[in-house]
Amino acid sequence: MIVKFNSFSRDLEQYSKFSIFLFHGSNEGKVIECKDSVLKFSRIQKREREVINIYSNEMKKEDFLTLTSQLKEQNIFGFMTILNIYLSNERNNQELIQLIVDIKKSHNEDVVVVIRSNQLPTRSKLRKIFETQDSLILVPCYEDDDFEKNEFIKDFFLKEGLSLPSEQINVISKRLSSQRLEVKNELEKIAIIVKNNPQQDSENLYKNILGS
């Protein structure tokens, strides 16, 4: 099932009943946000959990079989298992698909799978499975458009206790890339400078920071 990034971010609890997620795309910042959002599900927050990080380029075919066998068994401590899979290539695509199929069949609500990936091609078998099955969640994470970037900047500064007029937000937005991770890094730098200069006129300060 394809879910838009904004819909997923806005209605997290609506998707908390699902257990297998694929976040892919060129915007790494969005991918990371989605991955972190899964951990905010109330059903996960309430539980002790074991997080297993897997890097696909380090996995062999037999490793997937071993992992499947382990996940079929209940955690001896009663913990929920969060499986973070970092997909750098589709070399073991078939084994990963089989792992997903086996987890689905087990109906084990104590296992949550989160797959992170760069942009997957339309011909990708893994992508097609997520797009066509209603029990799987696929969130494409593309570059921010102007509206998304402006909203992200505004929300970031509000969380930092800083209020900017829309004109300054627009200026900042135009100077930054459409990659959310890069935007966030730059905003953090700006916030530090502004907080360290509380007496300086905000409009002139932002102009100096942006070199205008």
CSV table of C-alpha atoms in Angstrom, one decimal:
chain,number,residue,atom,x,y,z
A,1,MET,CA,0.0,0.0,0.0
A,2,ILE,CA,1.4,3.4,-1.0
A,3,VAL,CA,1.1,6.1,1.6
A,4,LYS,CA,2.1,9.7,1.0
A,5,PHE,CA,4.8,11.1,3.3
A,6,ASN,CA,2.6,13.9,4.7
A,7,SER,CA,-0.3,11.5,5.3
A,8,PHE,CA,2.0,9.1,7.2
A,9,SER,CA,3.5,11.9,9.3
A,10,ARG,CA,0.1,13.5,10.1
A,11,ASP,CA,-1.8,10.3,11.0
A,12,LEU,CA,0.8,8.1,12.7
A,13,GLU,CA,-1.5,6.1,14.9
A,14,GLN,CA,-3.6,5.2,11.9
A,15,TYR,CA,-0.7,3.1,10.6
A,16,SER,CA,0.4,1.7,14.0
A,17,LYS,CA,-1.6,-1.5,13.4
A,18,PHE,CA,0.8,-2.4,10.6
A,19,SER,CA,4.1,-4.2,11.2
A,20,ILE,CA,6.1,-4.0,8.0
A,21,PHE,CA,7.3,-0.7,6.4
A,22,LEU,CA,9.4,0.3,3.5
A,23,PHE,CA,10.7,3.9,3.3
A,24,HIS,CA,12.5,4.7,0.2
A,25,GLY,CA,13.6,7.7,-1.9
A,26,SER,CA,16.2,10.3,-2.6
A,27,ASN,CA,15.3,12.4,0.5
A,28,GLU,CA,17.3,10.7,3.3
A,29,GLY,CA,15.9,13.2,5.9
A,30,LYS,CA,12.4,12.1,5.2
A,31,VAL,CA,13.4,8.4,5.3
A,32,ILE,CA,15.0,8.9,8.7
A,33,GLU,CA,11.9,10.8,10.0
A,34,CYS,CA,9.6,7.9,8.9
A,35,LYS,CA,11.9,5.4,10.5
A,36,ASP,CA,11.9,7.3,13.8
A,37,SER,CA,8.1,7.9,13.6
A,38,VAL,CA,7.5,4.1,13.8
A,39,LEU,CA,9.2,4.0,17.2
A,40,LYS,CA,6.6,6.7,18.3
A,41,PHE,CA,3.7,4.3,17.8
A,42,SER,CA,1.9,4.0,21.2
A,43,ARG,CA,1.9,0.2,21.0
A,44,ILE,CA,5.7,0.3,20.7
A,45,GLN,CA,6.2,3.0,23.3
A,46,LYS,CA,4.4,0.9,25.9
A,47,ARG,CA,6.7,-2.1,25.4
A,48,GLU,CA,10.3,-3.0,26.2
A,49,ARG,CA,12.0,-3.7,22.8
A,50,GLU,CA,15.0,-5.2,21.2
A,51,VAL,CA,16.3,-3.3,18.2
A,52,ILE,CA,18.2,-5.3,15.6
A,53,ASN,CA,20.1,-3.4,12.9
A,54,ILE,CA,20.8,-5.2,9.7
A,55,TYR,CA,22.8,-3.9,6.7
A,56,SER,CA,21.9,-5.8,3.6
A,57,ASN,CA,25.4,-5.6,2.0
A,58,GLU,CA,26.7,-7.6,5.0
A,59,MET,CA,24.0,-10.3,4.9
A,60,LYS,CA,24.5,-13.6,3.2
A,61,LYS,CA,21.6,-15.9,2.0
A,62,GLU,CA,22.0,-18.2,5.0
A,63,ASP,CA,21.8,-15.2,7.4
A,64,PHE,CA,18.3,-14.5,6.3
A,65,LEU,CA,17.3,-18.1,7.0
A,66,THR,CA,18.8,-17.9,10.4
A,67,LEU,CA,17.0,-14.6,11.1
A,68,THR,CA,13.7,-16.0,9.9
A,69,SER,CA,14.1,-19.0,12.3
A,70,GLN,CA,14.9,-16.6,15.2
A,71,LEU,CA,11.9,-14.4,14.6
A,72,LYS,CA,9.6,-17.4,14.7
A,73,GLU,CA,10.4,-17.8,18.4
A,74,GLN,CA,9.1,-15.6,21.1
A,75,ASN,CA,11.6,-13.3,22.7
A,76,ILE,CA,12.6,-14.9,26.0
A,77,PHE,CA,12.2,-11.6,27.8
A,78,GLY,CA,8.8,-10.8,26.2
A,79,PHE,CA,10.3,-7.9,24.4
A,80,MET,CA,9.0,-6.5,21.1
A,81,THR,CA,11.6,-7.0,18.2
A,82,ILE,CA,12.2,-4.0,15.9
A,83,LEU,CA,14.1,-5.1,12.8
A,84,ASN,CA,15.8,-2.1,11.1
A,85,ILE,CA,17.0,-3.1,7.7
A,86,TYR,CA,19.3,-0.8,5.8
A,87,LEU,CA,19.0,-1.7,2.1
A,88,SER,CA,22.0,-0.6,0.1
A,89,ASN,CA,21.4,-2.9,-2.8
A,90,GLU,CA,19.0,-5.7,-3.9
A,91,ARG,CA,21.5,-8.4,-4.1
A,92,ASN,CA,19.6,-10.6,-1.6
A,93,ASN,CA,16.2,-9.3,-2.8
A,94,GLN,CA,14.6,-12.7,-3.0
A,95,GLU,CA,15.7,-13.7,0.5
A,96,LEU,CA,14.4,-10.4,1.9
A,97,ILE,CA,11.1,-10.9,0.2
A,98,GLN,CA,10.9,-14.4,1.7
A,99,LEU,CA,11.7,-13.0,5.1
A,100,ILE,CA,8.8,-10.5,4.8
A,101,VAL,CA,6.4,-13.3,3.6
A,102,ASP,CA,7.4,-15.5,6.5
A,103,ILE,CA,6.9,-12.7,9.0
A,104,LYS,CA,3.5,-11.9,7.5
A,105,LYS,CA,2.4,-15.5,7.8
A,106,SER,CA,3.5,-15.7,11.4
A,107,HIS,CA,1.0,-12.9,12.4
A,108,ASN,CA,3.5,-12.1,15.2
A,109,GLU,CA,2.5,-8.6,16.4
A,110,ASP,CA,5.7,-8.5,18.5
A,111,VAL,CA,7.9,-8.1,15.4
A,112,VAL,CA,8.0,-4.8,13.5
A,113,VAL,CA,10.1,-4.5,10.3
A,114,VAL,CA,11.4,-1.2,9.0
A,115,ILE,CA,13.3,-1.1,5.7
A,116,ARG,CA,15.3,2.0,4.7
A,117,SER,CA,16.4,2.4,1.1
A,118,ASN,CA,17.5,4.9,-1.5
A,119,GLN,CA,15.1,5.3,-4.5
A,120,LEU,CA,14.0,1.9,-5.7
A,121,PRO,CA,13.4,1.5,-9.4
A,122,THR,CA,9.8,0.8,-10.6
A,123,ARG,CA,10.8,-2.6,-11.7
A,124,SER,CA,12.0,-3.6,-8.2
A,125,LYS,CA,10.3,-6.7,-7.0
A,126,LEU,CA,10.5,-5.5,-3.4
A,127,ARG,CA,8.8,-2.2,-4.3
A,128,LYS,CA,6.1,-3.9,-6.3
A,129,ILE,CA,5.2,-6.2,-3.4
A,130,PHE,CA,4.8,-3.2,-1.0
A,131,GLU,CA,2.8,-1.3,-3.6
A,132,THR,CA,0.3,-4.1,-4.2
A,133,GLN,CA,-0.3,-5.6,-0.8
A,134,ASP,CA,-2.6,-3.8,1.7
A,135,SER,CA,-0.8,-5.3,4.7
A,136,LEU,CA,2.5,-3.6,3.8
A,137,ILE,CA,3.2,0.1,4.0
A,138,LEU,CA,5.3,1.9,1.4
A,139,VAL,CA,6.2,5.6,1.9
A,140,PRO,CA,8.1,7.3,-1.0
A,141,CYS,CA,10.4,10.0,0.3
A,142,TYR,CA,11.0,12.5,-2.5
A,143,GLU,CA,12.7,15.9,-2.3
A,144,ASP,CA,10.7,18.6,-0.5
A,145,ASP,CA,8.7,21.0,-2.7
A,146,ASP,CA,8.6,24.7,-1.7
A,147,PHE,CA,5.5,24.4,0.4
A,148,GLU,CA,6.9,21.4,2.4
A,149,LYS,CA,10.3,23.1,2.9
A,150,ASN,CA,8.6,26.3,4.2
A,151,GLU,CA,6.4,24.3,6.6
A,152,PHE,CA,9.4,22.3,7.8
A,153,ILE,CA,11.4,25.5,8.5
A,154,LYS,CA,8.5,27.2,10.3
A,155,ASP,CA,7.9,24.1,12.5
A,156,PHE,CA,11.6,23.7,13.2
A,157,PHE,CA,11.9,27.3,14.5
A,158,LEU,CA,8.7,27.1,16.5
A,159,LYS,CA,10.0,24.0,18.3
A,160,GLU,CA,13.2,26.0,19.0
A,161,GLY,CA,11.1,28.8,20.5
A,162,LEU,CA,11.9,31.2,17.6
A,163,SER,CA,9.3,33.1,15.6
A,164,LEU,CA,10.1,34.2,12.1
A,165,PRO,CA,7.9,36.2,9.7
A,166,SER,CA,7.0,34.4,6.5
A,167,GLU,CA,9.2,36.7,4.5
A,168,GLN,CA,12.3,35.5,6.3
A,169,ILE,CA,11.2,31.9,6.1
A,170,ASN,CA,10.8,32.3,2.3
A,171,VAL,CA,14.3,33.8,2.1
A,172,ILE,CA,15.8,31.0,4.1
A,173,SER,CA,13.9,28.4,2.1
A,174,LYS,CA,15.3,29.7,-1.2
A,175,ARG,CA,18.9,29.6,0.1
A,176,LEU,CA,18.6,25.9,1.2
A,177,SER,CA,18.5,22.7,-0.8
A,178,SER,CA,15.5,20.4,-1.1
A,179,GLN,CA,17.2,17.6,1.0
A,180,ARG,CA,15.6,17.6,4.4
A,181,LEU,CA,18.7,16.3,6.2
A,182,GLU,CA,20.8,19.2,4.8
A,183,VAL,CA,18.1,21.7,5.6
A,184,LYS,CA,17.9,20.5,9.2
A,185,ASN,CA,21.6,20.7,9.6
A,186,GLU,CA,21.6,24.3,8.4
A,187,LEU,CA,18.7,25.3,10.5
A,188,GLU,CA,20.4,23.9,13.6
A,189,LYS,CA,23.4,26.2,12.9
A,190,ILE,CA,21.1,29.2,12.4
A,191,ALA,CA,19.2,28.5,15.6
A,192,ILE,CA,22.4,28.3,17.6
A,193,ILE,CA,23.6,31.7,16.2
A,194,VAL,CA,20.3,33.4,16.9
A,195,LYS,CA,20.1,32.0,20.5
A,196,ASN,CA,23.6,33.2,21.2
A,197,ASN,CA,22.7,36.7,20.0
A,198,PRO,CA,19.4,37.5,21.8
A,199,GLN,CA,20.0,41.2,21.9
A,200,GLN,CA,20.6,41.7,18.2
A,201,ASP,CA,17.8,42.8,15.9
A,202,SER,CA,16.4,39.5,14.4
A,203,GLU,CA,15.8,40.8,10.9
A,204,ASN,CA,19.4,42.1,10.6
A,205,LEU,CA,20.8,39.0,12.2
A,206,TYR,CA,19.1,36.7,9.7
A,207,LYS,CA,20.3,38.9,6.9
A,208,ASN,CA,23.9,38.6,8.1
A,209,ILE,CA,23.6,34.8,8.6
A,210,LEU,CA,22.2,34.4,5.0
A,211,GLY,CA,24.7,36.8,3.6
A,212,SER,CA,22.1,39.2,2.2
